[in-house]
Coordinates of C-alpha atoms and ligand atoms in Angstrom, one line a residue:
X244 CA -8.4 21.9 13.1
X245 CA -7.1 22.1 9.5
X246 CA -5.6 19.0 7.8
X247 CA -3.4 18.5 4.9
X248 CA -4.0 14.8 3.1
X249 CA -1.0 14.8 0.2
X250 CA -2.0 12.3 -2.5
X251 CA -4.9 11.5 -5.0
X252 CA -6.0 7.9 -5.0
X253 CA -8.6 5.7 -3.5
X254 CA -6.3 5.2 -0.3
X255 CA -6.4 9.1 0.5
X256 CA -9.6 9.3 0.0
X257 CA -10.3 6.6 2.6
X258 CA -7.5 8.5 4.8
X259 CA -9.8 11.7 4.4
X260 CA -12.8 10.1 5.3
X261 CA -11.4 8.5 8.4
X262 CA -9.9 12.0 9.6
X263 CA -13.4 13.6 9.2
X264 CA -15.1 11.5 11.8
X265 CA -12.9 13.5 13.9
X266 CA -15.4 16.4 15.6
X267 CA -12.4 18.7 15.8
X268 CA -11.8 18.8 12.1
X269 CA -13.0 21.7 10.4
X270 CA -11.4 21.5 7.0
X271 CA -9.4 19.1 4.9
X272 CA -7.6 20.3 2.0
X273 CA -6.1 17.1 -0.5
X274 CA -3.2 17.9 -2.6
X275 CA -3.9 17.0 -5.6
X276 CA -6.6 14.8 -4.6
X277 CA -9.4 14.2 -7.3
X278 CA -12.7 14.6 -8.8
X279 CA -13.7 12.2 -6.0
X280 CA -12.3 13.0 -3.4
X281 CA -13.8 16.8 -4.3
X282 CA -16.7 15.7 -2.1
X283 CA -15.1 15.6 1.3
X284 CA -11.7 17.8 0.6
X285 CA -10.8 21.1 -1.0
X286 CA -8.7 19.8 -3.5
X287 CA -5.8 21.7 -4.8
X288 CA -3.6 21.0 -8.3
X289 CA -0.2 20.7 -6.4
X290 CA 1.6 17.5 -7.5
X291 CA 2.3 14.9 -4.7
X292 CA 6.2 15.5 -5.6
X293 CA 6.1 18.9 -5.6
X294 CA 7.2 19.3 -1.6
X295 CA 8.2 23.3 -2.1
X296 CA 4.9 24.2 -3.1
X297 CA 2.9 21.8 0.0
X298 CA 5.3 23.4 2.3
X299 CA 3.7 27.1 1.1
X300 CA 0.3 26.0 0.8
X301 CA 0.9 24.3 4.2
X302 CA 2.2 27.3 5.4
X303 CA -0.1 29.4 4.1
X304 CA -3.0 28.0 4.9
X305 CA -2.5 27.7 8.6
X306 CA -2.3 23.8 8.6
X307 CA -2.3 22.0 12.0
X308 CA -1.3 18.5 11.2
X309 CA -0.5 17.0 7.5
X310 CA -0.7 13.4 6.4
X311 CA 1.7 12.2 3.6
X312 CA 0.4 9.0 2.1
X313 CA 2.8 8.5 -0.9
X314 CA 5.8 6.9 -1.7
X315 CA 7.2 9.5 -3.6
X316 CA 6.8 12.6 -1.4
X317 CA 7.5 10.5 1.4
X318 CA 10.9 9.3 -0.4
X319 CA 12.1 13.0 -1.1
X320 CA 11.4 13.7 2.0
X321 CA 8.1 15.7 2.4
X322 CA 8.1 15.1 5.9
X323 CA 11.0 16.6 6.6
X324 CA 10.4 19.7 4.8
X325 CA 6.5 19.9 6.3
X326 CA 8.2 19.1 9.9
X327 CA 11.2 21.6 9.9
X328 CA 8.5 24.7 8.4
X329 CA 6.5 23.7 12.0
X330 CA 3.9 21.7 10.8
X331 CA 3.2 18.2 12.6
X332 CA 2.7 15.6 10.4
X333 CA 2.6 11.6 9.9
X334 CA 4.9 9.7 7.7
X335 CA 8.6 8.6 8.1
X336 CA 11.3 11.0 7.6
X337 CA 13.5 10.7 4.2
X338 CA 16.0 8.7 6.3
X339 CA 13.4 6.1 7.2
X340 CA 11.5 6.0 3.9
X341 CA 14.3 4.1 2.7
X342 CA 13.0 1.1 3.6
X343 CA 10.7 1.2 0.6
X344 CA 12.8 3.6 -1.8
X345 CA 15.9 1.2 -1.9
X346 CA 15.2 -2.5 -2.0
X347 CA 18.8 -2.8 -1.7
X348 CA 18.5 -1.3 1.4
X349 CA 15.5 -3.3 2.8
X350 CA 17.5 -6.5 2.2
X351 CA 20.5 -5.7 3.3
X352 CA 18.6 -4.7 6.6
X353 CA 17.0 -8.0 7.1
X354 CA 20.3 -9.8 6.5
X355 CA 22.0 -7.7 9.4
X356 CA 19.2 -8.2 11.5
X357 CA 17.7 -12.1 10.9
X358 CA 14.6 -10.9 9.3
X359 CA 13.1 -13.6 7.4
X360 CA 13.2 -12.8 3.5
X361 CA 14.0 -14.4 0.6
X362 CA 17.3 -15.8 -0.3
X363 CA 19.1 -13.0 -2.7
X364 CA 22.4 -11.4 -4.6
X365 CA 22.2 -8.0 -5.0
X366 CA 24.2 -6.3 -8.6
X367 CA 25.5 -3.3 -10.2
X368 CA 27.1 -4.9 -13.0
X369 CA 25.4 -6.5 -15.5
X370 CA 27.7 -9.5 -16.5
X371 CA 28.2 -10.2 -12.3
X372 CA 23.9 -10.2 -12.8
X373 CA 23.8 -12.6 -16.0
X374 CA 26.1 -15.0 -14.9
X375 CA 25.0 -14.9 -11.1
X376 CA 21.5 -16.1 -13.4
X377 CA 23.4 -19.1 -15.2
X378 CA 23.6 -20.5 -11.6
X379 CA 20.0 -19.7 -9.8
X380 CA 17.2 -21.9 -9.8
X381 CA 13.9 -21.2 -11.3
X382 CA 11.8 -19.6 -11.3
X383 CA 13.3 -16.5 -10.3
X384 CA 12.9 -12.9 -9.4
X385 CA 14.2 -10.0 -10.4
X386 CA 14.0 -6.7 -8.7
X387 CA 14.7 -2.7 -9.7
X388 CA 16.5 -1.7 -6.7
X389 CA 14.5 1.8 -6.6
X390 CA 10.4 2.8 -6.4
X391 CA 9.3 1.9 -9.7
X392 CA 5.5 2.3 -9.4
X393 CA 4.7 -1.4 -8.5
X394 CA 6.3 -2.3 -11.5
X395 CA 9.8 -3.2 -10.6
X396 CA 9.4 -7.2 -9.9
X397 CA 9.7 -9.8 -12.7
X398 CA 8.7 -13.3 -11.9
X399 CA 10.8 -15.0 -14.6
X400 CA 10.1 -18.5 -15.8
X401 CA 13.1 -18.9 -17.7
X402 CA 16.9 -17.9 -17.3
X403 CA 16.4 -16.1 -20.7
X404 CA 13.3 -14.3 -19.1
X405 CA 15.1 -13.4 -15.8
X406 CA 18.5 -12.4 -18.2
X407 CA 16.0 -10.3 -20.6
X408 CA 14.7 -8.5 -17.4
X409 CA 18.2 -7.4 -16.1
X410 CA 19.1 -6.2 -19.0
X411 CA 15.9 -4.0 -19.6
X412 CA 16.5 -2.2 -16.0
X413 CA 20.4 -2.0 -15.7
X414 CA 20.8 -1.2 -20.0
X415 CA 18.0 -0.5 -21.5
X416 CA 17.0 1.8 -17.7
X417 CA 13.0 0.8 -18.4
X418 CA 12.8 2.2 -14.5
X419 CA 15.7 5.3 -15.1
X420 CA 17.8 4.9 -12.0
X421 CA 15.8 2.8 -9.8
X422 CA 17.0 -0.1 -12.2
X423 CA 20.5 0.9 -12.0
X424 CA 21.0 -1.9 -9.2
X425 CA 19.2 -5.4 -9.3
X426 CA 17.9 -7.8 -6.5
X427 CA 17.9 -11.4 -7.5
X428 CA 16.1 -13.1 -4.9
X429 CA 14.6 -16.3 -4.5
X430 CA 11.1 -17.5 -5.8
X431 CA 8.4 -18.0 -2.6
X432 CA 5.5 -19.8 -2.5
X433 CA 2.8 -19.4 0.2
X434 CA -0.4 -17.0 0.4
X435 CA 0.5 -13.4 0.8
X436 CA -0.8 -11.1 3.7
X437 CA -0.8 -7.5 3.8
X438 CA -0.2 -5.9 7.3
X439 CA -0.1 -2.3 7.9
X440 CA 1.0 -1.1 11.1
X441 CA 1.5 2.2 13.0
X442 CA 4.9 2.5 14.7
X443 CA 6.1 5.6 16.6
X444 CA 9.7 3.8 17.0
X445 CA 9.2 2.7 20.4
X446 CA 6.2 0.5 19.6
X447 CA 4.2 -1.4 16.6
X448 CA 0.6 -1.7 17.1
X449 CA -0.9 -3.9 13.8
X450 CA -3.9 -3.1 12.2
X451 CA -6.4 -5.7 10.7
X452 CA -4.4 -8.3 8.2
X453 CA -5.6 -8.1 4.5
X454 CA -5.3 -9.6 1.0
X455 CA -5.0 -8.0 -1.6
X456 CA -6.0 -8.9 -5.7
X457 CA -3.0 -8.0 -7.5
X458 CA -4.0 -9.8 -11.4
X459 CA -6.5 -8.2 -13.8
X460 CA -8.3 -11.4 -14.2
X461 CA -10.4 -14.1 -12.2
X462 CA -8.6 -16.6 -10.6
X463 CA -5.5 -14.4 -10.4
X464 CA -4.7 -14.5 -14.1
X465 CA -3.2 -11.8 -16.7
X466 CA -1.6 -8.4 -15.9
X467 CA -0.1 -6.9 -12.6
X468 CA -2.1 -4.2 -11.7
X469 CA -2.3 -1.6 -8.8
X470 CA -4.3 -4.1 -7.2
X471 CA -8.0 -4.8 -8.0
X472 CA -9.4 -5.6 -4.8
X473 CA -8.6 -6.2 -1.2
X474 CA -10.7 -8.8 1.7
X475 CA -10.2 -8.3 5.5
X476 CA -8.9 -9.6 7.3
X477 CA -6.6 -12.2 5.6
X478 CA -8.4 -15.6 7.3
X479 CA -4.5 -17.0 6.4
X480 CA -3.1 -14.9 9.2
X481 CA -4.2 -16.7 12.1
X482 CA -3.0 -15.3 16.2
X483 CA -0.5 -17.7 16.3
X484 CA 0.8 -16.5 12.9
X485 CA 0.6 -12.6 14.1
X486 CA 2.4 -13.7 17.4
X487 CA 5.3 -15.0 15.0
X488 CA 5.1 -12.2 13.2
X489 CA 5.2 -9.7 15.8
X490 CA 8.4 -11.5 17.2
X491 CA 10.4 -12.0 14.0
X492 CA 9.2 -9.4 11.8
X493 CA 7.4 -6.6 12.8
X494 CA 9.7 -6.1 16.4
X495 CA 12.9 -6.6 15.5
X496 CA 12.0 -4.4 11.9
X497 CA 11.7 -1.1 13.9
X498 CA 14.5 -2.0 16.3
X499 CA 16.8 -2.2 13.4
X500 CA 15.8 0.3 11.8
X501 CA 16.8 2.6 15.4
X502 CA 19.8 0.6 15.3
X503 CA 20.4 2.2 11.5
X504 CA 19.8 5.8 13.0
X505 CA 16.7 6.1 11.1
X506 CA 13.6 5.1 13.5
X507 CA 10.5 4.7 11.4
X508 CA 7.6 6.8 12.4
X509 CA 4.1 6.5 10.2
X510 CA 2.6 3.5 9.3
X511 CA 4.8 0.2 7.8
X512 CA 3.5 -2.1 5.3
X513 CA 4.4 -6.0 5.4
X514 CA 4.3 -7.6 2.5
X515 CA 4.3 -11.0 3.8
X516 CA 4.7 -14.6 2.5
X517 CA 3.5 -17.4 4.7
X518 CA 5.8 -20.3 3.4
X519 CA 6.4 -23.7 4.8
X520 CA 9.4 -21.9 6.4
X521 CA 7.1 -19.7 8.1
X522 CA 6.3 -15.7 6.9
X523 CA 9.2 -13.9 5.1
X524 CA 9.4 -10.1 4.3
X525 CA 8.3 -10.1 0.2
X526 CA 8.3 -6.0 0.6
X527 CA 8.4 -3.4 2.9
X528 CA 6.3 -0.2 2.0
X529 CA 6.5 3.3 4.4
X530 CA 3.3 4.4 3.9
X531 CA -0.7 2.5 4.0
X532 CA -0.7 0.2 0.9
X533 CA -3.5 1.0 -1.9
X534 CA -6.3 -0.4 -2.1
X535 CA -5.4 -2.4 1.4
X536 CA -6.4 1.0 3.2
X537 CA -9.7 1.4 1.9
X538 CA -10.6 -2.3 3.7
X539 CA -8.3 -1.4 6.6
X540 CA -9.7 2.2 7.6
X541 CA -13.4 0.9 7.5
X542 CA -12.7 -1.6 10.5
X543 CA -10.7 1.0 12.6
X544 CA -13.0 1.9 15.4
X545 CA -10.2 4.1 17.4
X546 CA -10.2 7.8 16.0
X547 CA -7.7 8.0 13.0
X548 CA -6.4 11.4 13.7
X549 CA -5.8 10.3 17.6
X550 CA -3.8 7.4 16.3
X551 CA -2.1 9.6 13.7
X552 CA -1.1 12.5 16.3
X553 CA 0.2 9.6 18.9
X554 CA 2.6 8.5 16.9
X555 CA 3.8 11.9 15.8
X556 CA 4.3 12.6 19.5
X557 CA 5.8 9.1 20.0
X558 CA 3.5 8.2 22.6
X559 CA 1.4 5.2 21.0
X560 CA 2.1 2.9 23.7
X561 CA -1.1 4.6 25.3
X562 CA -2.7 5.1 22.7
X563 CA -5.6 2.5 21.7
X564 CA -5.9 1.5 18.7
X565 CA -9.4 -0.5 17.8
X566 CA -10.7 -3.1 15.0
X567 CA -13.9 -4.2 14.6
X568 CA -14.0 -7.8 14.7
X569 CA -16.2 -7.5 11.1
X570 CA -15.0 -8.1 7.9
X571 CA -14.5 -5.7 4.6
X572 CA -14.5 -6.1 0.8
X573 CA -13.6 -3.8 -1.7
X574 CA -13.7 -4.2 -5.0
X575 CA -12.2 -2.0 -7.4
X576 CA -14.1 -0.9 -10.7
X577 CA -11.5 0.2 -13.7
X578 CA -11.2 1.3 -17.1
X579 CA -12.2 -1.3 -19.7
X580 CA -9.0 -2.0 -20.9
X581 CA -6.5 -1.6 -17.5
X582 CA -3.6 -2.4 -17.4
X583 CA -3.2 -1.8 -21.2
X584 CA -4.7 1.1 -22.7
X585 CA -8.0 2.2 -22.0
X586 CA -10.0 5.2 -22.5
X587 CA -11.2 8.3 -20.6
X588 CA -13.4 10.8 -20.1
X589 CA -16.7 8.7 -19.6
X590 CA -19.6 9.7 -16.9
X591 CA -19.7 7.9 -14.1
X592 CA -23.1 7.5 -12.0
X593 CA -23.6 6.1 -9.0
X594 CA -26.8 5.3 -6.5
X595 CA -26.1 7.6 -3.3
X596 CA -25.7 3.9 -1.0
X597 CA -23.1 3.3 -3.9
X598 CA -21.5 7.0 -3.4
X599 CA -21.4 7.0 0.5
X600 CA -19.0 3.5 0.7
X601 CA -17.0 4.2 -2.7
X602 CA -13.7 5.7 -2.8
X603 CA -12.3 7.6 -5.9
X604 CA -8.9 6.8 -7.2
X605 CA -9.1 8.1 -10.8
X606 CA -11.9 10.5 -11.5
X607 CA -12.4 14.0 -12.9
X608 CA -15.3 16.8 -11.8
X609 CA -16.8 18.9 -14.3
X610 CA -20.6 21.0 -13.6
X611 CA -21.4 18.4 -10.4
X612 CA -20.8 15.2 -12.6
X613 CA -18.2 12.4 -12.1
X614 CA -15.9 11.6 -15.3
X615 CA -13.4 8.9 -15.3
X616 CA -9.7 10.3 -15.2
X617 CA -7.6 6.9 -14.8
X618 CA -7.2 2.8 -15.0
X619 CA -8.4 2.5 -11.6
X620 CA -11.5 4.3 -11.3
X621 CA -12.9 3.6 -8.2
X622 CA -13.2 1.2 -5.0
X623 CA -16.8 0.0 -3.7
X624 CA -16.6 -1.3 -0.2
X625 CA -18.7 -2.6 2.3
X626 CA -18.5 -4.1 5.7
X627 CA -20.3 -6.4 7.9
X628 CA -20.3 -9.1 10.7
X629 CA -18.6 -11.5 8.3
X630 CA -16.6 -11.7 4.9
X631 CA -19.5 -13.1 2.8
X632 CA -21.9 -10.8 3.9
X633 CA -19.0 -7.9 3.1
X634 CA -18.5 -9.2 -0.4
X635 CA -22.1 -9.5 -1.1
X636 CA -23.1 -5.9 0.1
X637 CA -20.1 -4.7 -2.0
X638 CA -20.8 -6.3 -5.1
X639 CA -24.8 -5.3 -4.7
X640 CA -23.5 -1.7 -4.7
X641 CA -20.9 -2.1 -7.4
X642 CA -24.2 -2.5 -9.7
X643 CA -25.4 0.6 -8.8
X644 CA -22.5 2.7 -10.2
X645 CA -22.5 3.2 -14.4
X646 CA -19.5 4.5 -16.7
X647 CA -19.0 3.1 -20.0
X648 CA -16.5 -0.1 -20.2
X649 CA -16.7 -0.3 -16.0
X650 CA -14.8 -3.8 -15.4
X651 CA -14.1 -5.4 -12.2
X652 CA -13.3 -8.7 -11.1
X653 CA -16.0 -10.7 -9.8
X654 CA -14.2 -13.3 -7.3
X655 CA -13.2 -10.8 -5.2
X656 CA -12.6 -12.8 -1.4
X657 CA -13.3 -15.8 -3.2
X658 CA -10.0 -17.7 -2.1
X659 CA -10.4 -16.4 1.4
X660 CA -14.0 -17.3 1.6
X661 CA -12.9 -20.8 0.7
X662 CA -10.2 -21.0 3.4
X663 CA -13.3 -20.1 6.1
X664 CA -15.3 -22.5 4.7
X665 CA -13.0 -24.9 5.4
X666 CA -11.9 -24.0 8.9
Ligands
AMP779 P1 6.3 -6.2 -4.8 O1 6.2 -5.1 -5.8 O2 7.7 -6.4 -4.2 O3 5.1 -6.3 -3.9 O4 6.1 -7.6 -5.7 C1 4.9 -7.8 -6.4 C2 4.5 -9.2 -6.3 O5 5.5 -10.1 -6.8 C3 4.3 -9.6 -4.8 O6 3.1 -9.3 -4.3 C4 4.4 -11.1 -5.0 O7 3.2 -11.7 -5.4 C5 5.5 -11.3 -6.1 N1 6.8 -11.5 -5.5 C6 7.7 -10.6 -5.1 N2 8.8 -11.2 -4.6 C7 8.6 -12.5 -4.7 C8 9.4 -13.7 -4.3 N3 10.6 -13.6 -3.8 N4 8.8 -14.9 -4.5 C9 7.6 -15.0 -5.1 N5 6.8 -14.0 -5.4 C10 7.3 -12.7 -5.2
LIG780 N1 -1.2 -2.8 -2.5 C1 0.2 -2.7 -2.6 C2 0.8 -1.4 -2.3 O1 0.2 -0.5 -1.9 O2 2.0 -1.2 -2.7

């Protein structure tokens, strides 16, 4: 068989090397993939939005089954296009990608249907916005209504922070259209668990829970980033939590969204908040999260590509779908500098144990060697019977990999291992 991964991070490179476990798979081609990812796809320069020219290549190149791991191609509707030129593939439709393209819509869909989320006002018109503000309590959020790269949510302190923030998206358009309507929702408390799940529309079947490391710093302090490390599972996210979930949340999610006409088929991310209320919806995403994926795939003893294909054919019910009951670290290794500016361009090397259980989000190939090519650079994983052996095996091969300025947080799991330590 012939795959087609669309995408070029540290999650599709995890998604490639899950697919080539598969005997059946004779080649994998990665648009655009990167310098990384070079090493077990045929990576081609076509951009992850640019859906006309995956269709050809597609096309082309005699593809049997494509796997669309973006928000953005997914949200223009990739799928569609790959679909209706007769190529198979996984990911939700445009119609369903919604659910992550238009926060509006996401919240007005767990109002309809009793979803559990925060408590929220959603505006178009910026003096409805600021004086809606004079009223809230605080802290506050406030959200672009469209994709905005991770980037859309403000966790404003003040009433002047939150009114500053609404007027940067709807006037000043920091986020083009997505800002041009605003959720203001109210401010959670709780840990946070990441669950992914594959859905075919007639089922959800949830992988391992996860945490993810969203700060720069130690003890989740500076920037926002793309996330700088994930632990699974989430030891927050107990059975009788899942069970909850699984009833309030993850169930009644897909039946609404067939109730909507627009049945979700690929995999769902829950962002979830466990609050003294119980877990609320922070964010749905339509696609595997980055870098939850690369601690995900590692535990998933059940053929990826099976999985993938079942729920293309709607038939997951029968279809198993396998953890390991181990535990998996990965710890991301960026661009002195990240989130601000930073440089590029540097050699990366790495010890071959390093290289076989790293996967390369930002990274360029030039005559065999490694250059960075991004803030994120890379993820360095491990897994084992438990999370403190995980962590420890990750961080032992983190030293063996080199580029100048490498940073990475060192209490990756830390949090989580202190919740096991006190079960
Ligand atoms: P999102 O991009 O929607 O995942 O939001 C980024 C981060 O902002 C989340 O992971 C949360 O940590 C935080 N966040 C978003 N919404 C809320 C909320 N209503 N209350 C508290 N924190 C939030
Ligand atoms: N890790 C969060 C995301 O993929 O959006």
């Amino acid at each position: 068989m012939k795959l087609l991964v669309i995408g070029g991070g540290g999650r599709e490179h995890a998604i490639v090397k899950a697919l080539k476990k598969n005997p059946a798979v004779e080649e994998i081609y990665c648009l655009p993939g990167n310098g990384g990812i070079a090493a077990d796809a045929v990576c081609v320069p076509i951009g992850a939005k640019d859906i006309a020219a995956q269709v050809k290549f597609a096309v082309e190149h005699g593809i049997d089954y494509a796997v669309v791991a973006p928000d953005d191609p997914l949200a223009l509707g990739a799928v569609d296009a790959l679909t209706e030129a007769g190529i198979p593939c996984f990911g939700p439709d445009k119609k369903a990608a919604i659910i992550e393209a238009s926060k509006a819509f996401s919240k007005n869909l767990m109002k309809k249907y009793g979803i559990p989320t925060a408590e929220y006002e959603l505006f178009s018109n910026l003096e409805d916005a600021l004086s809606y503000i004079d009223t809230c309590s605080i802290p506050v959020v406030v959200k672009a209504d469209g994709l905005a790269l991770g980037k859309g949510v403000i966790i404003a302190q003040t009433r002047e922070e939150a009114k500053d923030a609404v007027k940067s998206m709807m006037e000043d358009k920091i986020f083009g259209e997505s800002g041009s309507t605003v959720v203001v929702e109210e401010f959670l408390t709780g840990p946070e668990v990441s669950v992914l799940a594959f859905t075919d529309s007639h089922c959800v079947k949830p992988m391992v829970s996860s945490m993810d490391h969203k700060r720069i710093g130690d003890g989740d302090t500076g920037l926002n980033t793309g996330g700088m490390g994930t632990i699974a599972p989430n030891p927050f996210y107990t059975e009788e939590i899942a069970e909850e979930c699984m009833e309030k949340i993850f169930l009644p999610t897909m039946h609404a969204m067939n109730a909507e006409g627009r049945p979700f088929k690929g995999c769902l991310y829950f962002g979830l908040m466990l609050t003294e209320k119980g877990p609320k919806v922070i964010e749905y995403n339509c696609r595997f999260g980055d870098p939850e994926t690369q601690v995900v795939l590692p535990l998933l003893e059940s053929d990826l590509l099976s999985v993938m294909q079942a729920v293309t054919e709607e038939r997951l019910e029968k279809e198993e779908v396998i953890f390991s009951r181990g535990a998996a670290a990965c710890v991301v290794v960026a661009s002195g500098g990240y989130p601000g500016k930073y440089a590029s361009g540097y050699e990366i090397t790495m010890t071959e144990d390093a290289k076989d259980h790293t996967y390369v989000a930002g990274a360029k190939v030039e005559a065999g060697k490694l250059y960075t090519a991004g803030g994120r650079v890379l993820g360095v994983t491990a897994t084992a019977d438990n999370l403190k052996d995980a962590l420890a095996k990750a961080y032992e091969r983190v030293d063996g990999i080199r580029f100048e300025g490498a940073y990475c947080r060192k209490d990756i799991g830390k949090k989580a291992l202190s919740v096991l330590e006190d079960k």
